[in-house]
């Protein structure tokens, strides 16, 4: 059951074994999920086959919560409502959509981007 999401920024820190990220992550009891978008954003950023294999190992520790038609429609609405006034990004809207539907937080370092479309209590900077 999804109770929180981790954004790509946090995954990168965990993969790099950043001290703050590792301390935070290992102290959590929450079972984190990721979206397919986060999965793909993360995998596109790996520099080589070895990092790809290591990344796949890391990602298997997270449930992938798939998007619904409702999520996609909500994301499209956010683009219409906020693209010109706040400059929302496509992937942020898609990732935020499932958080909105499930009313669960996303842990990210892109707080300023996600609070454009999500209530502030659903956007958490983890460390």
XYZ file of C-alpha atoms in Angstrom:
127
model
C 0.000 0.000 0.000
C 1.378 3.366 -1.010
C 1.784 5.773 1.901
C 4.400 8.104 0.384
C 6.355 8.705 -2.796
C 10.015 9.440 -3.385
C 10.978 11.803 -6.179
C 13.920 11.370 -8.528
C 16.035 13.896 -6.614
C 15.934 11.765 -3.471
C 16.616 8.535 -5.373
C 19.752 10.059 -6.857
C 21.037 10.989 -3.408
C 20.313 7.498 -2.086
C 22.078 5.888 -5.059
C 25.119 8.114 -4.518
C 25.056 7.173 -0.830
C 24.882 10.804 0.257
C 25.298 10.846 4.052
C 22.214 12.931 4.777
C 20.087 10.899 2.380
C 21.263 7.566 3.764
C 20.746 8.658 7.370
C 17.230 9.847 6.566
C 16.305 6.869 4.383
C 17.542 4.165 6.751
C 15.680 5.752 9.658
C 12.319 5.631 7.874
C 9.584 3.119 8.615
C 7.453 4.326 5.709
C 7.173 2.050 2.693
C 7.923 4.333 -0.220
C 6.597 4.054 -3.735
C 7.674 5.635 -6.980
C 5.759 6.503 -10.115
C 6.659 5.068 -13.522
C 7.740 8.605 -14.466
C 10.229 8.733 -11.574
C 11.464 5.266 -12.545
C 12.080 6.398 -16.126
C 13.580 9.794 -15.165
C 15.998 8.011 -12.877
C 16.981 5.318 -15.390
C 17.535 7.829 -18.190
C 20.105 9.543 -15.980
C 22.349 6.540 -15.368
C 25.719 6.941 -17.110
C 26.597 3.346 -18.037
C 25.584 -0.337 -17.949
C 27.092 -0.974 -14.495
C 25.202 1.966 -12.996
C 22.108 0.736 -14.806
C 22.397 -2.687 -13.156
C 22.986 -1.100 -9.726
C 20.077 1.262 -10.282
C 17.722 -1.566 -11.197
C 18.645 -3.250 -7.896
C 17.848 -0.052 -5.995
C 14.546 0.435 -7.799
C 13.318 -3.082 -7.062
C 13.051 -1.968 -3.425
C 10.198 0.381 -4.308
C 6.646 -0.364 -5.310
C 5.783 1.235 -8.636
C 2.355 2.839 -8.305
C 0.828 3.130 -11.751
C -1.117 6.078 -13.000
C -4.800 6.002 -13.841
C -6.860 7.828 -16.421
C -8.037 10.053 -13.565
C -4.405 10.908 -12.759
C -3.645 11.850 -16.345
C -6.774 13.997 -16.627
C -5.859 15.789 -13.381
C -2.318 16.402 -14.664
C -3.673 17.837 -17.901
C -5.948 20.168 -15.925
C -2.950 21.414 -13.936
C -1.133 22.292 -17.158
C -4.122 24.340 -18.312
C -4.548 26.028 -14.930
C -0.920 26.726 -14.035
C 1.337 26.564 -17.102
C 1.352 30.284 -17.835
C 0.901 31.622 -14.305
C 3.388 29.346 -12.524
C 5.336 27.545 -15.222
C 4.472 24.009 -14.124
C 6.347 21.167 -15.781
C 4.731 18.174 -17.440
C 6.512 15.488 -15.424
C 5.889 17.278 -12.136
C 2.162 17.401 -12.910
C 2.105 13.709 -13.782
C 4.027 12.702 -10.643
C 1.877 14.977 -8.500
C -1.351 13.538 -9.899
C -1.076 10.225 -8.093
C -0.066 11.962 -4.858
C -3.154 14.121 -5.184
C -5.457 11.172 -5.880
C -4.142 9.079 -3.003
C -3.616 12.092 -0.695
C -0.104 10.921 0.169
C 3.073 13.006 0.302
C 5.985 13.138 -2.071
C 9.481 13.484 -0.619
C 11.474 15.741 -2.910
C 14.060 18.476 -3.155
C 11.927 20.165 -5.816
C 9.493 21.564 -3.274
C 9.042 24.815 -5.178
C 7.882 22.892 -8.253
C 5.439 20.528 -6.561
C 3.739 23.125 -4.349
C 2.542 24.772 -7.541
C 0.033 21.935 -7.945
C -0.154 20.101 -4.608
C -1.175 21.231 -1.127
C 1.965 22.068 0.856
C 1.344 19.271 3.378
C 1.822 16.744 0.552
C 5.245 18.120 -0.445
C 8.053 17.296 1.965
C 11.765 18.045 1.812
C 13.194 15.004 3.567
C 16.612 16.242 4.738
